[in-house]
mmCIF file of C-alpha atoms in Angstrom:
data_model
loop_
_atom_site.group_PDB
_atom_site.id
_atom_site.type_symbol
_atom_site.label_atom_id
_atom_site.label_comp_id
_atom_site.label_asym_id
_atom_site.label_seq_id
_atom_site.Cartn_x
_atom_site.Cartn_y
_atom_site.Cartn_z
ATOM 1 C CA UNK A 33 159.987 89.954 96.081
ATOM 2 C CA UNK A 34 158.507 91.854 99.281
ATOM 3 C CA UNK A 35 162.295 91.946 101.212
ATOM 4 C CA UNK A 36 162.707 90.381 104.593
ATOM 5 C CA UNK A 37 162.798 91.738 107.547
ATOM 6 C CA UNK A 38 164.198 89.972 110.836
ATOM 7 C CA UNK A 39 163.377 90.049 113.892
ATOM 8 C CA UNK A 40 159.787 90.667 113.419
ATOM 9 C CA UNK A 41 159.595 92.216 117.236
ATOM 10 C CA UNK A 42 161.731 93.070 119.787
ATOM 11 C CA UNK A 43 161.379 94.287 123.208
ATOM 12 C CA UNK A 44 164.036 96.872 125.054
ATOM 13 C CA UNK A 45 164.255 98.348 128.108
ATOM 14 C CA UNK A 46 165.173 102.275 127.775
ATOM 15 C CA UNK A 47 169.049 102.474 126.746
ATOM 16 C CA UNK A 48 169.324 99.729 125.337
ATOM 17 C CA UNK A 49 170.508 99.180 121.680
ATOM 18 C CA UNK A 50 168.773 97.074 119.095
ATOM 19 C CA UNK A 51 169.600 96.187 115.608
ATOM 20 C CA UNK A 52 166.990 95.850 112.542
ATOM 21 C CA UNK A 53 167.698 93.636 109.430
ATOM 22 C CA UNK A 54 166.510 93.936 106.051
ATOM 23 C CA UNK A 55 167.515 90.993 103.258
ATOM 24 C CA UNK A 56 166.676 91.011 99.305
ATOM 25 C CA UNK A 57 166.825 88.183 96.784
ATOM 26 C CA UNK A 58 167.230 90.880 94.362
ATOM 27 C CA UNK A 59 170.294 93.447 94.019
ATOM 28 C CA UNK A 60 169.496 96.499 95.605
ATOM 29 C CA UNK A 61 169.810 100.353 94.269
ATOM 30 C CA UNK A 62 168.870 102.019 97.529
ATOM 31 C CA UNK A 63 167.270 100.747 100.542
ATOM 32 C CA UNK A 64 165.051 103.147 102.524
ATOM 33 C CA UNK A 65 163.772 103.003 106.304
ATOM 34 C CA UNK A 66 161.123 104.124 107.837
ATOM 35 C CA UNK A 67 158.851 104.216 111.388
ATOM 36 C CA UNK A 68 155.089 104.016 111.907
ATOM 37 C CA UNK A 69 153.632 104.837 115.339
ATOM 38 C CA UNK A 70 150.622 103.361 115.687
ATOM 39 C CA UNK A 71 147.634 104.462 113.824
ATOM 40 C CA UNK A 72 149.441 106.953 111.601
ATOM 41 C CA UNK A 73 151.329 107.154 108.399
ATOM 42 C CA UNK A 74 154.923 106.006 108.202
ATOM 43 C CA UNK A 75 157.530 108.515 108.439
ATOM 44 C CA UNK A 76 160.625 108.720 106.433
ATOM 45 C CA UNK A 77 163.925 107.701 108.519
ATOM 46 C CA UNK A 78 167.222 107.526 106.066
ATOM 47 C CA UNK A 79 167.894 106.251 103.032
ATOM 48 C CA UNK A 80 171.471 104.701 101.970
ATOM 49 C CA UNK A 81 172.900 104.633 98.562
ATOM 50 C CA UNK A 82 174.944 102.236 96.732
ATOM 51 C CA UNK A 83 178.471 103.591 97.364
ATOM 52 C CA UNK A 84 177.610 103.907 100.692
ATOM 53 C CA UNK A 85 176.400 107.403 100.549
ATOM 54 C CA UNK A 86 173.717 108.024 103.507
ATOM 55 C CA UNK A 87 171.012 110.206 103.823
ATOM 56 C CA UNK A 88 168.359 110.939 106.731
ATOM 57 C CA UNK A 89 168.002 110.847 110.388
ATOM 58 C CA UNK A 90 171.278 111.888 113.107
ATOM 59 C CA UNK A 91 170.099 109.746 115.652
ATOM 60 C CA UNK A 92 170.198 106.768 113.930
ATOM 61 C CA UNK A 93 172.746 104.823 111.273
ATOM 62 C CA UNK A 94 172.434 101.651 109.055
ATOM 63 C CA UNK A 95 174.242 100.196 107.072
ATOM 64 C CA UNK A 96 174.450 98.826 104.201
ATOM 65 C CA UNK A 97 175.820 95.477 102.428
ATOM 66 C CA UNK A 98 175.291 95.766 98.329
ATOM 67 C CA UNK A 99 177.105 92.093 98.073
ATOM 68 C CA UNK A 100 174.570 90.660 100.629
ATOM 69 C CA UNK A 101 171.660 92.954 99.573
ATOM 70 C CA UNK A 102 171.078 93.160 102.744
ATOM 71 C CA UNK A 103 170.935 96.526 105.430
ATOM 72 C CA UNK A 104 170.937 97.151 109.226
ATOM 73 C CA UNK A 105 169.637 99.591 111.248
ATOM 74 C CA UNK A 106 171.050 100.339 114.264
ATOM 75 C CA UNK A 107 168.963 101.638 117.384
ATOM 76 C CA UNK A 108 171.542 102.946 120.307
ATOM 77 C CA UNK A 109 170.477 104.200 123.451
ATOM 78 C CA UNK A 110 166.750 103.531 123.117
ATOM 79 C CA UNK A 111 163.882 105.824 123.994
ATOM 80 C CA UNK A 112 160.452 105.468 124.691
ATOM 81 C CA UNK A 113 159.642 107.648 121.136
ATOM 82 C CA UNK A 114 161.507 105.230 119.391
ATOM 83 C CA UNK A 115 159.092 102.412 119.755
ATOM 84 C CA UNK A 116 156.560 101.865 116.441
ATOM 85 C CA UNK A 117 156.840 100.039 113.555
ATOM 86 C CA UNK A 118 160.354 100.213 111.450
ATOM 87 C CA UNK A 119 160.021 99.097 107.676
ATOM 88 C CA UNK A 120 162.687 98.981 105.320
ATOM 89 C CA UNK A 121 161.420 99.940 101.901
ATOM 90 C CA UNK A 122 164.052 98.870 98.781
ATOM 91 C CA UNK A 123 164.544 100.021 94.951
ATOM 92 C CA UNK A 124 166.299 97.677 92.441
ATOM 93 C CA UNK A 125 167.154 100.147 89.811
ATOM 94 C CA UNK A 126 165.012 100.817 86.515
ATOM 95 C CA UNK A 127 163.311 104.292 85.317
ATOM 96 C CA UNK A 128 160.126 103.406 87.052
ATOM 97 C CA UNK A 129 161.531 103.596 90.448
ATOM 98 C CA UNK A 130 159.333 101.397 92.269
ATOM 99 C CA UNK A 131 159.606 101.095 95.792
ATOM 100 C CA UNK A 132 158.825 97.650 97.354
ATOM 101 C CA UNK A 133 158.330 97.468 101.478
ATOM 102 C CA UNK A 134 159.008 94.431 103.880
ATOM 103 C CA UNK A 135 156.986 93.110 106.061
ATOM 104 C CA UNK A 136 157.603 94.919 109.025
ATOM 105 C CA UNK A 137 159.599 94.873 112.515
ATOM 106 C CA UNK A 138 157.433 95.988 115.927
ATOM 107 C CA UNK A 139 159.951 97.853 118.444
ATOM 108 C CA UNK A 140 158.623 98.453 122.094
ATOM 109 C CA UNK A 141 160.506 100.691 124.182
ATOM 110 C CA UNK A 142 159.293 100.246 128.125
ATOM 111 C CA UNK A 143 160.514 102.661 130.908
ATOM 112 C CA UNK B 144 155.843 118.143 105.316
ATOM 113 C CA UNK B 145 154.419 117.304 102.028
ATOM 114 C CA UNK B 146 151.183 117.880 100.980
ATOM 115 C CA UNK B 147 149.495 114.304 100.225
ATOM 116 C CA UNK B 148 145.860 113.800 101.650
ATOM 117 C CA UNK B 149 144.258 110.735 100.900
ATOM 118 C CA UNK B 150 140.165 110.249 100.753
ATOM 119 C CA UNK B 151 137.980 109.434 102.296
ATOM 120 C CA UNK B 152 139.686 108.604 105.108
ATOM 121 C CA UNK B 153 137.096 105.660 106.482
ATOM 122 C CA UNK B 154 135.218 103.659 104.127
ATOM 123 C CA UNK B 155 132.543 100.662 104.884
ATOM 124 C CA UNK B 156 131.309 99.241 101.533
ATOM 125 C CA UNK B 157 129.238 96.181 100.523
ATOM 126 C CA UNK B 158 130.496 93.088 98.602
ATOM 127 C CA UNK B 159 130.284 93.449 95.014
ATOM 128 C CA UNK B 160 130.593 97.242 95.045
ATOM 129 C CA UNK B 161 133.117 99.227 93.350
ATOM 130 C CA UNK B 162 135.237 101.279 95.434
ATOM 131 C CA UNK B 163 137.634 104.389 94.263
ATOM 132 C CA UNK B 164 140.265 105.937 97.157
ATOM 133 C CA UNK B 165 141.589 108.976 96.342
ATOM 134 C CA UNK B 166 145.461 110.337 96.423
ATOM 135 C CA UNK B 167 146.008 113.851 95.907
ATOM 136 C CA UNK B 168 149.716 115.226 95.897
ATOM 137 C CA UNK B 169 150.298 118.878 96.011
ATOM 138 C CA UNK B 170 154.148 118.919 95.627
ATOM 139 C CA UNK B 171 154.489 117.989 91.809
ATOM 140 C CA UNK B 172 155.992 114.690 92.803
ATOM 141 C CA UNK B 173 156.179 112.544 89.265
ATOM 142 C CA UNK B 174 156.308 108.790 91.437
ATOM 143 C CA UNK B 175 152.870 107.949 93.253
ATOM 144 C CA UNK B 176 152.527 104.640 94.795
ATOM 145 C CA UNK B 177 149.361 102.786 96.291
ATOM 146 C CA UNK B 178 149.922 100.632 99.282
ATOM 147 C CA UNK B 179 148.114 97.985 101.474
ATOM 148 C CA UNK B 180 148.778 97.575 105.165
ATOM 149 C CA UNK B 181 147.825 94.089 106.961
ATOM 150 C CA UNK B 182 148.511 92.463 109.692
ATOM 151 C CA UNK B 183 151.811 90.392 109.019
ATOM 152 C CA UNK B 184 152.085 91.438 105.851
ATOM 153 C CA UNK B 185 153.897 95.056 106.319
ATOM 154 C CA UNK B 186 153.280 97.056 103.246
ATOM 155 C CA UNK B 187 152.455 95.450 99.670
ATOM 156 C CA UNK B 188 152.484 97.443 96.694
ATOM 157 C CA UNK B 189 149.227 97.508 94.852
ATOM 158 C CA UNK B 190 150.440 99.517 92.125
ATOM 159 C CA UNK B 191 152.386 102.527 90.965
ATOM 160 C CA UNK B 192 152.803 105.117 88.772
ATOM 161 C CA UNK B 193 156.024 106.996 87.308
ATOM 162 C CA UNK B 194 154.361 109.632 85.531
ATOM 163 C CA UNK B 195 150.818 110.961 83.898
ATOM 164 C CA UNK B 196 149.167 107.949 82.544
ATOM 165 C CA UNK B 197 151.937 105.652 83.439
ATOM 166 C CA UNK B 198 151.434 103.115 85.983
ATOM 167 C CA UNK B 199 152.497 99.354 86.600
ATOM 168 C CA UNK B 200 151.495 96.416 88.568
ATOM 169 C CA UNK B 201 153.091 96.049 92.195
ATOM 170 C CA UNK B 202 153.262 92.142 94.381
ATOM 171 C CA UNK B 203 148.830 92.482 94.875
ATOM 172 C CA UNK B 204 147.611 94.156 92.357
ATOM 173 C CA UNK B 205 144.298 91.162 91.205
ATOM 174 C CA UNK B 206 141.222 93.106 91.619
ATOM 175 C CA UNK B 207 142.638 96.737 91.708
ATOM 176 C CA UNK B 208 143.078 99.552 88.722
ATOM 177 C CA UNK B 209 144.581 102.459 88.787
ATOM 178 C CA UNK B 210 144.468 105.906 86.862
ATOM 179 C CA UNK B 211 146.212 108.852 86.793
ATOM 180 C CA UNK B 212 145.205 111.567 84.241
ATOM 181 C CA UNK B 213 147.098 114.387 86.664
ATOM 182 C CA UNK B 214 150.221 114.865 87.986
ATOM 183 C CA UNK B 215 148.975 115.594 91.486
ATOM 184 C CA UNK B 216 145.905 112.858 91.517
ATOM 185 C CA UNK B 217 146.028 108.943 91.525
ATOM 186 C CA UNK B 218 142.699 106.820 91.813
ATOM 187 C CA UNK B 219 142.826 103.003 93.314
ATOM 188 C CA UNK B 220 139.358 101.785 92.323
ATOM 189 C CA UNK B 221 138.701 98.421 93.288
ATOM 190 C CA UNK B 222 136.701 97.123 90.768
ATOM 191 C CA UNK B 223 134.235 94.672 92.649
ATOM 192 C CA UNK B 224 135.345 94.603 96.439
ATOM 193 C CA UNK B 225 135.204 91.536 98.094
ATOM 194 C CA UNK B 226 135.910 91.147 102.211
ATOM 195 C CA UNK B 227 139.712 90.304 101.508
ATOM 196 C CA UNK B 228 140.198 93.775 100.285
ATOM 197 C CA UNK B 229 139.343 95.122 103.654
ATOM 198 C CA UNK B 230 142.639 96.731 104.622
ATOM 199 C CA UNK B 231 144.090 100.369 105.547
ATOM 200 C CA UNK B 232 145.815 101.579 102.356
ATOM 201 C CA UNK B 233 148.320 104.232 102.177
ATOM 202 C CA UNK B 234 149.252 106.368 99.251
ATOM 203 C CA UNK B 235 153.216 107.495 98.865
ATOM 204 C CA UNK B 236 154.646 110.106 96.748
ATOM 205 C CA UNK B 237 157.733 110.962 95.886
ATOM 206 C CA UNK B 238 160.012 113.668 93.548
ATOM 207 C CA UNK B 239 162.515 111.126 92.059
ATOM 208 C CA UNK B 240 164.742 108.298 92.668
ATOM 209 C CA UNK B 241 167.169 108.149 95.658
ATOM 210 C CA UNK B 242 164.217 110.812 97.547
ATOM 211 C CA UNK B 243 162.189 109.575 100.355
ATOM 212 C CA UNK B 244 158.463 108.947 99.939
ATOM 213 C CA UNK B 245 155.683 110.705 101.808
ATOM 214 C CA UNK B 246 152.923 109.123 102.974
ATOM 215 C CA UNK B 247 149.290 109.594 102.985
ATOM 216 C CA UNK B 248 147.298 108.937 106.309
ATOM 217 C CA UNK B 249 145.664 106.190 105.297
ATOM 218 C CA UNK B 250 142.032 105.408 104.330
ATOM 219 C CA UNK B 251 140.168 102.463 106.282
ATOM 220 C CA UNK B 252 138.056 100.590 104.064
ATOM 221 C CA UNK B 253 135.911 97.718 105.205
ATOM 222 C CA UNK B 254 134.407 95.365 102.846
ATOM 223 C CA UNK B 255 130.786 93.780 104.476
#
C-alpha cells in the first residue's frame, strides 16, 4: 500500500531541472510532498487536492493525475539547498485520515 | 513551526525489553501518527491515531502498541524489542485532513 516512488536517486548539476514521481494502487484524496535533509525531520513541501487545487511551496509545482493516481514534482533550476530526501506522503479518503509515505527519492545537487 | 518534541531523542535498549517513545504535540492537533525510517524503506506507518483513545494499525504495526489518553500525547511502546526494531522513528501531527503534517525530530533507538 506504501506508494511508489521513482527514480529512487538522481544526481544534477546546479540549474538543472529534475522531475519526482509518485504512483498509488489505490485512488488518491490528496497527495502530500515533502524534503528531509539529512539527519533531521522532514519538512512539509505542498500538498495538491483532488480538483487540482494546490497548496505549499512557490518554488516548486507538481502535479497531479487523480485517473493515474499518480503525482509529479517538478524541480527547475536546481540549487545546492534543494538536495535531501523528497517523499511523497498520500491520503485515500476516510474520517481517519491516515497518511501513508513512499519509500523515498535521494536528490544531490553538486556545484 | 509547530510544537511536537519527541523523547528521548537516543535510545540503546536490550533484547527483550519494553520500550515506550514519547510524542508530545502542543498545537491541539486531533491526527498523530507514529513513523519508522529505514534504509530503503522511506517512511512506514506504525500506527495512528484520529482522536483521544482512537488509534489504528498502519503497513508495520507487529510488535508495537499505541495509547493516547490526551490530545497532545501519543505513546509507541514496543512491547518486547527485538534488534529489527532498531530504527529512527518520527512522530507527525497534524490539525485535519487536506493540512500538512509536522514532524517530530526523531528518536534513535537501538535494540542490542
Amino acid at each position: 500500500q506504501q506508494p511508489v516512488q521513482s527514480p529512487q536517486a538522481v544526481i544534477l548539476r546546479e540549474g538543472e531541472d529534475a522531475v519526482i514521481n509518485c504512483s498509488s494502487s489505490k485512488a488518491l484524496y490528496s497527495v502530500h510532498w515533502y524534503r528531509q535533509k539529512h539527519g533531521e525531520a522532514p519538512v512539509f513541501l505542498m500538498i495538491l487536492l483532488k480538483g487540482g487545487e494546490q497548496k505549499g511551496h512557490d518554488k516548486i509545482s507538481a502535479s497531479f493525475n487523480e485517473k493515474k493516481q499518480q503525482s509529479s514534482l517538478y524541480l527547475t533550476a536546481s540549487q545546492l539547498s534543494y538536495s535531501g530526501t523528497y517523499f511523497c506522503g498520500t491520503e485515500h479518503g476516510g474520517a481517519t485520515n491516515k497518511l501513508i509515505f513512499g519509500t523515498g527519492t535521494l536528490l544531490a545537487v553538486q556545484p | 513551526d509547530a510544537g511536537i518534541t519527541q523523547s528521548p531523542r537516543h535510545k540503546v535498549t536490550e533484547t527483550g525489553t519494553p520500550v515506550t517513545l514519547r510524542c508530545h504535540q502542543t498545537e491541539n492537533h486531533r491526527y498523530m501518527y507514529w513513523y519508522r525510517q529505514d534504509p530503503g524503506h522511506g517512511l512506514r506507518l506504525i500506527h495512528y491515531s484520529y482522536g483521544v483513545k482512537d488509534t489504528d494499525k498502519g503497513e508495520v504495526s507487529d510488535g508495537y502498541s499505541v495509547s493516547r489518553s490526551k490530545t497532545e500525547d501519543f505513546l509507541l511502546t514496543l512491547e518486547s524489542a527485538t534488534s529489527s526494531q532498531t530504527s529512527v522513528y518520527f512522530c507527525a501531527s497534524r490539525g485535519g485532513a487536506n493540512t500538512e503534517a509536522f514532524f517530530g525530530q526523531g528518536t534513535r533507538l537501538t535494540v542490542v
